[in-house]
mmCIF file of C-alpha atoms in Angstrom:
data_model
loop_
_atom_site.group_PDB
_atom_site.id
_atom_site.type_symbol
_atom_site.label_atom_id
_atom_site.label_comp_id
_atom_site.label_asym_id
_atom_site.label_seq_id
_atom_site.Cartn_x
_atom_site.Cartn_y
_atom_site.Cartn_z
ATOM 1 C CA MET A 483 -8.590 -16.109 -22.881
ATOM 2 C CA SER A 484 -5.707 -17.971 -20.982
ATOM 3 C CA LYS A 485 -5.114 -17.325 -17.465
ATOM 4 C CA SER A 486 -1.930 -15.781 -15.990
ATOM 5 C CA GLN A 487 0.022 -18.295 -14.159
ATOM 6 C CA VAL A 488 0.726 -16.716 -10.858
ATOM 7 C CA GLY A 489 2.914 -17.645 -7.854
ATOM 8 C CA VAL A 490 3.255 -16.235 -4.408
ATOM 9 C CA ILE A 491 6.452 -16.140 -2.473
ATOM 10 C CA GLY A 492 6.104 -15.420 1.251
ATOM 11 C CA ALA A 493 2.267 -16.549 1.176
ATOM 12 C CA SER A 494 2.190 -17.630 4.789
ATOM 13 C CA GLY A 495 1.977 -14.055 6.236
ATOM 14 C CA TYR A 496 -1.060 -11.845 6.498
ATOM 15 C CA VAL A 497 -0.513 -10.041 3.329
ATOM 16 C CA GLY A 498 0.101 -13.307 1.322
ATOM 17 C CA ALA A 499 -3.046 -14.903 2.864
ATOM 18 C CA GLU A 500 -5.096 -11.771 1.750
ATOM 19 C CA LEU A 501 -3.650 -12.180 -1.643
ATOM 20 C CA ILE A 502 -4.411 -15.832 -1.988
ATOM 21 C CA GLY A 503 -8.109 -15.003 -0.971
ATOM 22 C CA ILE A 504 -8.319 -12.208 -3.787
ATOM 23 C CA LEU A 505 -6.553 -14.354 -6.446
ATOM 24 C CA LEU A 506 -8.859 -17.377 -5.909
ATOM 25 C CA ASN A 507 -11.704 -15.001 -7.018
ATOM 26 C CA HIS A 508 -9.792 -13.675 -10.020
ATOM 27 C CA SER A 509 -11.210 -14.701 -13.339
ATOM 28 C CA SER A 510 -7.857 -14.352 -15.160
ATOM 29 C CA VAL A 511 -5.459 -16.100 -12.792
ATOM 30 C CA GLU A 512 -4.407 -19.630 -11.891
ATOM 31 C CA ILE A 513 -2.363 -19.942 -8.814
ATOM 32 C CA THR A 514 0.689 -22.224 -9.575
ATOM 33 C CA GLU A 515 2.672 -22.512 -6.528
ATOM 34 C CA ILE A 516 3.107 -20.793 -3.087
ATOM 35 C CA SER A 517 6.190 -20.762 -0.934
ATOM 36 C CA SER A 518 6.904 -20.123 2.856
ATOM 37 C CA GLY A 519 10.231 -20.342 4.401
ATOM 38 C CA GLN A 520 9.222 -22.082 7.581
ATOM 39 C CA ASN A 521 6.325 -24.042 6.384
ATOM 40 C CA LYS A 522 7.415 -26.099 3.225
ATOM 41 C CA GLY A 523 5.258 -29.107 2.878
ATOM 42 C CA ARG A 524 2.540 -28.032 4.960
ATOM 43 C CA PRO A 525 -0.988 -27.109 3.230
ATOM 44 C CA PHE A 526 -1.977 -23.544 3.219
ATOM 45 C CA SER A 527 -5.350 -24.387 4.839
ATOM 46 C CA GLU A 528 -3.423 -25.787 7.925
ATOM 47 C CA LEU A 529 -2.315 -22.250 8.646
ATOM 48 C CA TYR A 530 -5.606 -20.456 7.464
ATOM 49 C CA PRO A 531 -8.464 -23.042 8.238
ATOM 50 C CA SER A 532 -10.873 -20.809 6.514
ATOM 51 C CA PHE A 533 -9.546 -21.994 3.294
ATOM 52 C CA THR A 534 -9.983 -25.611 3.985
ATOM 53 C CA GLY A 535 -11.518 -27.377 1.066
ATOM 54 C CA GLN A 536 -11.183 -24.045 -0.952
ATOM 55 C CA PHE A 537 -7.251 -23.958 -1.188
ATOM 56 C CA ASP A 538 -5.344 -26.919 0.408
ATOM 57 C CA GLN A 539 -2.169 -26.348 -1.788
ATOM 58 C CA ALA A 540 1.071 -27.128 0.098
ATOM 59 C CA PHE A 541 4.018 -24.665 0.252
ATOM 60 C CA VAL A 542 7.159 -25.254 -1.609
ATOM 61 C CA ASP A 543 10.601 -23.724 -2.228
ATOM 62 C CA ASN A 544 11.055 -20.371 -3.772
ATOM 63 C CA ASP A 545 12.725 -21.730 -6.986
ATOM 64 C CA THR A 546 9.738 -24.095 -7.703
ATOM 65 C CA VAL A 547 7.317 -21.180 -7.414
ATOM 66 C CA ILE A 548 9.361 -18.906 -9.787
ATOM 67 C CA ASP A 549 9.840 -21.650 -12.532
ATOM 68 C CA ALA A 550 6.071 -22.486 -12.543
ATOM 69 C CA SER A 551 5.059 -18.952 -12.728
ATOM 70 C CA ASP A 552 4.798 -16.046 -15.430
ATOM 71 C CA VAL A 553 3.910 -13.549 -12.693
ATOM 72 C CA LEU A 554 5.237 -13.488 -9.237
ATOM 73 C CA PHE A 555 4.096 -11.620 -6.034
ATOM 74 C CA ILE A 556 6.877 -11.449 -3.421
ATOM 75 C CA CYS A 557 5.401 -10.873 0.036
ATOM 76 C CA LEU A 558 8.674 -10.714 2.151
ATOM 77 C CA PRO A 559 10.157 -8.266 4.649
ATOM 78 C CA HIS A 560 12.556 -5.704 3.592
ATOM 79 C CA GLY A 561 15.991 -6.880 2.508
ATOM 80 C CA LYS A 562 14.597 -10.307 1.464
ATOM 81 C CA SER A 563 13.246 -9.608 -2.026
ATOM 82 C CA GLU A 564 16.093 -8.230 -4.024
ATOM 83 C CA GLU A 565 17.866 -11.497 -4.885
ATOM 84 C CA LEU A 566 14.558 -13.245 -5.595
ATOM 85 C CA VAL A 567 13.530 -10.257 -8.095
ATOM 86 C CA LYS A 568 16.908 -10.512 -9.744
ATOM 87 C CA GLN A 569 16.403 -14.173 -10.455
ATOM 88 C CA CYS A 570 12.843 -13.440 -11.714
ATOM 89 C CA VAL A 571 13.748 -10.773 -14.099
ATOM 90 C CA ASP A 572 16.765 -12.675 -15.457
ATOM 91 C CA LYS A 573 14.050 -15.384 -16.308
ATOM 92 C CA GLY A 574 11.881 -13.029 -17.952
ATOM 93 C CA LYS A 575 9.212 -13.129 -15.210
ATOM 94 C CA LYS A 576 6.998 -10.005 -14.299
ATOM 95 C CA VAL A 577 7.073 -9.146 -10.580
ATOM 96 C CA ILE A 578 5.013 -7.187 -7.955
ATOM 97 C CA ASP A 579 7.277 -6.822 -4.846
ATOM 98 C CA VAL A 580 4.875 -6.107 -1.842
ATOM 99 C CA GLY A 581 7.832 -5.312 0.310
ATOM 100 C CA ALA A 582 9.982 -2.312 0.677
ATOM 101 C CA ASP A 583 13.112 -3.047 -1.358
ATOM 102 C CA PHE A 584 12.157 -1.077 -4.523
ATOM 103 C CA ARG A 585 9.977 1.767 -3.101
ATOM 104 C CA LEU A 586 12.648 4.204 -2.777
ATOM 105 C CA ASN A 587 14.708 5.865 -5.599
ATOM 106 C CA ASP A 588 17.521 6.910 -3.512
ATOM 107 C CA LEU A 589 19.329 3.997 -2.409
ATOM 108 C CA ASN A 590 21.465 5.972 -0.012
ATOM 109 C CA VAL A 591 18.223 6.797 1.855
ATOM 110 C CA TYR A 592 17.034 3.257 1.673
ATOM 111 C CA GLU A 593 20.261 2.092 3.262
ATOM 112 C CA GLU A 594 20.004 4.743 6.071
ATOM 113 C CA TRP A 595 16.367 3.984 7.047
ATOM 114 C CA TYR A 596 16.272 0.221 6.458
ATOM 115 C CA GLY A 597 19.968 -0.973 7.206
ATOM 116 C CA VAL A 598 20.366 -2.615 4.040
ATOM 117 C CA ARG A 599 22.601 -2.136 1.187
ATOM 118 C CA SER A 600 21.333 -2.917 -2.384
ATOM 119 C CA LEU A 601 23.026 -5.966 -4.286
ATOM 120 C CA PHE A 602 21.786 -5.095 -7.700
ATOM 121 C CA PRO A 603 21.669 -1.298 -7.878
ATOM 122 C CA ASN A 604 20.867 -1.145 -11.585
ATOM 123 C CA LEU A 605 17.690 -3.485 -10.955
ATOM 124 C CA HIS A 606 15.995 -0.612 -9.400
ATOM 125 C CA ASN A 607 16.086 1.426 -12.573
ATOM 126 C CA LEU A 608 13.328 -1.194 -13.780
ATOM 127 C CA SER A 609 11.122 -0.697 -10.982
ATOM 128 C CA VAL A 610 7.996 1.583 -10.911
ATOM 129 C CA TYR A 611 6.414 2.817 -7.768
ATOM 130 C CA GLY A 612 2.974 1.185 -7.826
ATOM 131 C CA LEU A 613 0.395 3.933 -6.820
ATOM 132 C CA PRO A 614 -1.849 3.582 -9.816
ATOM 133 C CA GLU A 615 -3.725 6.952 -9.349
ATOM 134 C CA MET A 616 -0.070 8.430 -9.848
ATOM 135 C CA ASN A 617 1.755 6.126 -12.018
ATOM 136 C CA ARG A 618 -0.864 4.230 -14.277
ATOM 137 C CA GLU A 619 0.896 4.608 -17.599
ATOM 138 C CA LYS A 620 4.236 3.557 -16.116
ATOM 139 C CA ILE A 621 2.743 0.687 -14.514
ATOM 140 C CA LYS A 622 1.437 -0.564 -17.917
ATOM 141 C CA GLN A 623 5.104 -0.571 -19.469
ATOM 142 C CA THR A 624 6.988 -2.174 -16.782
ATOM 143 C CA THR A 625 7.850 -5.646 -15.612
ATOM 144 C CA LEU A 626 8.704 -4.611 -11.847
ATOM 145 C CA VAL A 627 6.324 -2.814 -9.578
ATOM 146 C CA ALA A 628 7.098 -1.785 -6.229
ATOM 147 C CA ASN A 629 3.975 -1.968 -4.233
ATOM 148 C CA PRO A 630 3.475 0.915 -1.945
ATOM 149 C CA GLY A 631 3.544 0.986 1.706
ATOM 150 C CA CYS A 632 0.230 1.087 3.573
ATOM 151 C CA TYR A 633 0.637 4.366 5.450
ATOM 152 C CA PRO A 634 2.034 6.149 2.307
ATOM 153 C CA THR A 635 -0.945 4.765 0.364
ATOM 154 C CA SER A 636 -3.392 6.585 2.546
ATOM 155 C CA ILE A 637 -1.505 9.624 2.848
ATOM 156 C CA LEU A 638 -0.318 10.255 -0.757
ATOM 157 C CA LEU A 639 -3.859 9.660 -2.072
ATOM 158 C CA GLY A 640 -4.971 12.284 0.504
ATOM 159 C CA LEU A 641 -2.573 14.624 -0.577
ATOM 160 C CA TYR A 642 -1.989 14.121 -4.294
ATOM 161 C CA PRO A 643 -4.487 16.791 -5.761
ATOM 162 C CA ALA A 644 -3.510 19.436 -3.279
ATOM 163 C CA VAL A 645 0.249 19.099 -3.598
ATOM 164 C CA SER A 646 0.244 18.794 -7.515
ATOM 165 C CA SER A 647 -1.857 21.900 -7.721
ATOM 166 C CA GLN A 648 0.684 23.851 -5.617
ATOM 167 C CA LEU A 649 -2.064 24.768 -3.164
ATOM 168 C CA VAL A 650 -0.394 23.872 0.151
ATOM 169 C CA ASP A 651 2.875 24.595 2.042
ATOM 170 C CA LEU A 652 4.498 21.363 2.666
ATOM 171 C CA LYS A 653 6.699 22.715 5.395
ATOM 172 C CA THR A 654 3.584 22.848 7.641
ATOM 173 C CA LEU A 655 2.470 19.317 6.881
ATOM 174 C CA VAL A 656 1.607 17.091 9.959
ATOM 175 C CA ILE A 657 0.419 13.661 9.594
ATOM 176 C CA ASP A 658 -1.542 11.836 12.327
ATOM 177 C CA ALA A 659 -2.058 8.324 11.171
ATOM 178 C CA LYS A 660 -3.578 5.194 12.904
ATOM 179 C CA SER A 661 -3.394 1.488 11.875
ATOM 180 C CA GLY A 662 -4.877 -1.695 12.909
ATOM 181 C CA VAL A 663 -2.683 -4.254 14.468
ATOM 182 C CA THR A 664 -2.425 -6.536 11.118
ATOM 183 C CA GLY A 665 -0.190 -3.629 9.960
ATOM 184 C CA ALA A 666 2.457 -4.997 12.304
ATOM 185 C CA GLY A 667 2.700 -8.369 10.567
ATOM 186 C CA LYS A 668 2.167 -11.909 11.874
ATOM 187 C CA GLY A 669 5.295 -11.990 14.022
ATOM 188 C CA LEU A 670 4.384 -11.844 17.659
ATOM 189 C CA SER A 671 5.498 -8.851 19.952
ATOM 190 C CA GLU A 672 4.682 -7.420 23.428
ATOM 191 C CA ALA A 673 2.996 -4.350 21.712
ATOM 192 C CA VAL A 674 0.283 -6.566 19.863
ATOM 193 C CA HIS A 675 -0.491 -9.088 22.691
ATOM 194 C CA PHE A 676 -4.260 -8.866 23.495
ATOM 195 C CA ALA A 677 -3.826 -7.719 27.085
ATOM 196 C CA ASN A 678 -1.761 -4.751 26.049
ATOM 197 C CA LYS A 679 -3.488 -3.914 22.699
ATOM 198 C CA ASN A 680 -7.023 -4.467 23.747
ATOM 199 C CA GLU A 681 -8.587 -1.107 24.970
ATOM 200 C CA GLY A 682 -5.176 0.476 24.246
ATOM 201 C CA PHE A 683 -4.385 3.083 21.756
ATOM 202 C CA ASN A 684 -0.620 4.438 21.421
ATOM 203 C CA ALA A 685 1.765 6.267 19.397
ATOM 204 C CA TYR A 686 4.923 4.399 18.200
ATOM 205 C CA LYS A 687 8.021 5.114 16.269
ATOM 206 C CA VAL A 688 7.567 8.761 16.343
ATOM 207 C CA GLY A 689 9.653 10.472 13.812
ATOM 208 C CA THR A 690 11.515 7.189 12.916
ATOM 209 C CA HIS A 691 9.065 5.131 11.090
ATOM 210 C CA ARG A 692 10.522 3.804 7.926
ATOM 211 C CA HIS A 693 7.696 5.009 5.802
ATOM 212 C CA THR A 694 8.885 8.662 6.163
ATOM 213 C CA PRO A 695 11.390 8.796 3.370
ATOM 214 C CA GLU A 696 8.961 7.064 1.054
ATOM 215 C CA ILE A 697 6.217 9.561 1.712
ATOM 216 C CA GLU A 698 8.683 12.483 1.361
ATOM 217 C CA GLU A 699 10.235 11.319 -1.672
ATOM 218 C CA LYS A 700 6.854 10.685 -3.525
ATOM 219 C CA LEU A 701 5.451 14.053 -2.429
ATOM 220 C CA VAL A 702 8.537 15.521 -4.260
ATOM 221 C CA GLU A 703 7.526 13.558 -7.460
ATOM 222 C CA MET A 704 4.098 14.904 -7.026
ATOM 223 C CA GLY A 705 5.456 18.482 -7.570
ATOM 224 C CA ALA A 706 6.536 19.391 -3.876
ATOM 225 C CA GLU A 707 10.141 20.944 -3.240
ATOM 226 C CA ASP A 708 12.279 18.849 -0.760
ATOM 227 C CA VAL A 709 9.924 18.391 2.341
ATOM 228 C CA ASN A 710 10.594 17.215 5.843
ATOM 229 C CA ILE A 711 7.432 15.860 7.227
ATOM 230 C CA THR A 712 6.194 15.292 10.771
ATOM 231 C CA PHE A 713 4.842 11.851 10.786
ATOM 232 C CA VAL A 714 3.237 10.156 13.856
ATOM 233 C CA PRO A 715 1.847 6.542 13.550
ATOM 234 C CA HIS A 716 -0.561 5.051 16.198
ATOM 235 C CA LEU A 717 -1.552 1.611 16.663
ATOM 236 C CA LEU A 718 -5.304 0.995 17.073
ATOM 237 C CA PRO A 719 -7.104 -1.814 18.899
ATOM 238 C CA VAL A 720 -8.523 -3.286 15.465
ATOM 239 C CA ASN A 721 -7.694 -5.714 12.994
ATOM 240 C CA ARG A 722 -7.804 -3.766 10.031
ATOM 241 C CA GLY A 723 -7.637 -0.182 8.708
ATOM 242 C CA ILE A 724 -5.782 2.946 8.459
ATOM 243 C CA LEU A 725 -7.069 6.411 9.231
ATOM 244 C CA SER A 726 -4.683 9.413 8.264
ATOM 245 C CA THR A 727 -5.627 12.892 9.288
ATOM 246 C CA LEU A 728 -3.431 15.384 7.235
ATOM 247 C CA TYR A 729 -3.015 18.957 8.502
ATOM 248 C CA ILE A 730 -1.488 21.504 6.075
ATOM 249 C CA ASP A 731 -1.502 25.170 5.594
ATOM 250 C CA LEU A 732 -2.872 26.609 2.375
ATOM 251 C CA LYS A 733 -0.599 28.965 0.646
ATOM 252 C CA GLU A 734 -3.520 31.353 -0.140
ATOM 253 C CA GLU A 735 -7.015 31.654 1.306
ATOM 254 C CA THR A 736 -9.077 29.069 -0.665
ATOM 255 C CA GLU A 737 -12.704 28.253 0.000
ATOM 256 C CA ALA A 738 -13.324 24.588 1.089
ATOM 257 C CA GLU A 739 -15.873 24.364 -1.943
ATOM 258 C CA THR A 740 -12.987 25.010 -4.452
ATOM 259 C CA ILE A 741 -10.750 22.348 -2.992
ATOM 260 C CA GLN A 742 -13.571 19.828 -2.772
ATOM 261 C CA ASP A 743 -14.346 20.478 -6.361
ATOM 262 C CA LEU A 744 -10.734 19.946 -7.306
ATOM 263 C CA TYR A 745 -10.583 16.568 -5.408
ATOM 264 C CA GLU A 746 -13.803 15.431 -6.983
ATOM 265 C CA LYS A 747 -12.769 16.110 -10.463
ATOM 266 C CA TRP A 748 -9.174 14.791 -9.888
ATOM 267 C CA TYR A 749 -10.610 11.429 -8.801
ATOM 268 C CA ALA A 750 -13.695 11.188 -10.807
ATOM 269 C CA ASP A 751 -12.546 8.524 -12.931
ATOM 270 C CA GLU A 752 -10.594 6.409 -10.269
ATOM 271 C CA PRO A 753 -12.309 3.260 -9.311
ATOM 272 C CA PHE A 754 -10.868 2.794 -5.841
ATOM 273 C CA VAL A 755 -11.020 6.419 -4.685
ATOM 274 C CA THR A 756 -13.971 8.121 -3.416
ATOM 275 C CA VAL A 757 -14.165 11.792 -2.217
ATOM 276 C CA LEU A 758 -16.903 11.975 0.155
ATOM 277 C CA LYS A 759 -19.433 14.863 0.028
ATOM 278 C CA SER A 760 -18.684 17.986 1.991
ATOM 279 C CA GLY A 761 -19.475 17.484 5.715
ATOM 280 C CA GLN A 762 -19.000 13.687 5.350
ATOM 281 C CA TRP A 763 -16.083 12.013 7.067
ATOM 282 C CA PRO A 764 -14.557 8.624 6.342
ATOM 283 C CA ASN A 765 -14.634 5.732 8.761
ATOM 284 C CA ILE A 766 -12.243 2.705 8.301
ATOM 285 C CA SER A 767 -15.255 0.219 8.927
ATOM 286 C CA HIS A 768 -16.557 1.580 5.738
ATOM 287 C CA VAL A 769 -13.603 0.368 3.618
ATOM 288 C CA THR A 770 -12.799 -2.937 5.458
ATOM 289 C CA HIS A 771 -12.309 -5.772 3.192
ATOM 290 C CA SER A 772 -12.313 -3.605 0.117
ATOM 291 C CA ASN A 773 -9.739 -1.889 -1.956
ATOM 292 C CA GLN A 774 -11.409 1.515 -1.626
ATOM 293 C CA CYS A 775 -9.861 4.715 -0.337
ATOM 294 C CA HIS A 776 -12.196 7.231 1.160
ATOM 295 C CA ILE A 777 -11.229 10.903 1.380
ATOM 296 C CA GLY A 778 -13.040 13.649 3.344
ATOM 297 C CA LEU A 779 -11.740 17.414 3.560
ATOM 298 C CA THR A 780 -12.465 20.942 4.915
ATOM 299 C CA VAL A 781 -10.807 24.197 5.461
ATOM 300 C CA ASP A 782 -10.135 25.523 8.883
ATOM 301 C CA GLU A 783 -10.908 29.260 7.964
ATOM 302 C CA ARG A 784 -9.762 30.419 11.379
ATOM 303 C CA THR A 785 -6.244 29.072 10.665
ATOM 304 C CA ASN A 786 -6.314 28.738 6.818
ATOM 305 C CA ARG A 787 -5.518 25.214 7.238
ATOM 306 C CA LEU A 788 -6.688 22.245 4.976
ATOM 307 C CA VAL A 789 -7.538 19.059 6.948
ATOM 308 C CA ILE A 790 -7.776 15.734 5.056
ATOM 309 C CA VAL A 791 -8.968 12.532 6.237
ATOM 310 C CA SER A 792 -8.020 9.474 4.220
ATOM 311 C CA VAL A 793 -8.863 5.799 5.044
ATOM 312 C CA ILE A 794 -7.990 2.640 3.512
ATOM 313 C CA ASP A 795 -7.848 -1.061 4.477
ATOM 314 C CA ASN A 796 -4.140 -1.684 5.206
ATOM 315 C CA MET A 797 -4.404 -5.349 4.040
ATOM 316 C CA GLN A 798 -6.299 -4.465 0.773
ATOM 317 C CA LYS A 799 -5.457 -0.955 -0.875
ATOM 318 C CA GLY A 800 -2.719 -0.920 1.577
ATOM 319 C CA ALA A 801 -1.123 -4.147 0.360
ATOM 320 C CA ALA A 802 -2.679 -7.119 -1.281
ATOM 321 C CA GLY A 803 -5.582 -5.417 -3.087
ATOM 322 C CA GLN A 804 -3.278 -2.770 -4.630
ATOM 323 C CA ALA A 805 -0.884 -5.430 -5.681
ATOM 324 C CA VAL A 806 -3.551 -7.159 -7.722
ATOM 325 C CA GLN A 807 -4.688 -3.635 -8.941
ATOM 326 C CA ASN A 808 -1.202 -3.353 -10.132
ATOM 327 C CA PHE A 809 -0.992 -6.862 -11.629
ATOM 328 C CA ASN A 810 -4.288 -5.945 -13.536
ATOM 329 C CA ILE A 811 -2.688 -2.882 -15.053
ATOM 330 C CA MET A 812 0.413 -4.781 -15.999
ATOM 331 C CA SER A 813 -1.466 -7.416 -17.557
ATOM 332 C CA ASP A 814 -3.803 -5.183 -19.478
ATOM 333 C CA ILE A 815 -6.836 -6.655 -17.612
ATOM 334 C CA THR A 816 -9.711 -4.571 -16.459
ATOM 335 C CA GLU A 817 -8.345 -2.721 -13.465
ATOM 336 C CA THR A 818 -11.058 -3.772 -10.931
ATOM 337 C CA GLU A 819 -10.885 -7.382 -11.809
ATOM 338 C CA GLY A 820 -10.973 -9.473 -8.724
ATOM 339 C CA LEU A 821 -11.355 -6.280 -6.353
ATOM 340 C CA SER A 822 -15.040 -5.344 -6.723
ATOM 341 C CA MET A 823 -16.067 -6.685 -3.361
ATOM 342 C CA VAL A 824 -18.024 -4.250 -0.954
ATOM 343 C CA ALA A 825 -18.312 -5.293 2.610
ATOM 344 C CA PRO A 826 -20.900 -4.232 5.258
ATOM 345 C CA SER A 827 -19.706 -1.882 8.008
ATOM 346 C CA PHE A 828 -20.795 -4.293 10.850
#
């Protein structure tokens, strides 16, 4: 079987580098060209020395990447992808956009939260939200996938069975989520300087994080009524990982064993979601460098509140790993291809 000709736009960032590492071990992929706005002409391995001798390819311009590839991964900040996606679609290319430009259906909400106006509104009608556990059949049929945000991935997977089964009152939902510093991207800021972050732990963008409307919109698609969530993200002094703790009232008294059984059956056939046994709780170190999501849950009987803990690696299931999972589905390749790594927790 011939290999897919794959290009990566924005390959110099953390997500781009993670993606290159996965694709190099993917049996159905040939990496054609890679681009970086600030590093044209430099070898990839000069930025990431661990790739020396394994991937020394130089960065080129975006047009060269597009023309050389049948499938494009675009790893750019919000507001930077839309024109490139238009160019790709017009040339008959498949695209996985790892940024935020196509995640929201409501473009007015997107403009409000991101401060960017869509240049090609009709293009958004082609895109499918790339959470495979929710939209697998739609992903199979599309040529444009909007890769989910990292926080929303952990949160939506944690809530999906309970919300779709109408077990919970979304008005009571409180999301307490923590991320490693790679979630902030490669750019330097005071918040992620070693002296400030080492041995520090803080909340940030309380009530204003841009993943908020994405979470709300997808919860509605899962069967919820209009919802306004309380979402408080935190920054952990670790490189990788997201741990989301979700607190939500049950509509009726329901035993923990019943909900445990629901979750286990719901995700029984999902290759990258594991519902832990009752009494076990996820740890970000157990999913680091993997495309796995681990979920633990219980019912606080005193308050009739469901408590869910969901963990992922923000660089893998939260970004590059999920992008490759979407590529596999779009390309009718075994969904786990290139993603079967299991890392020790030390």
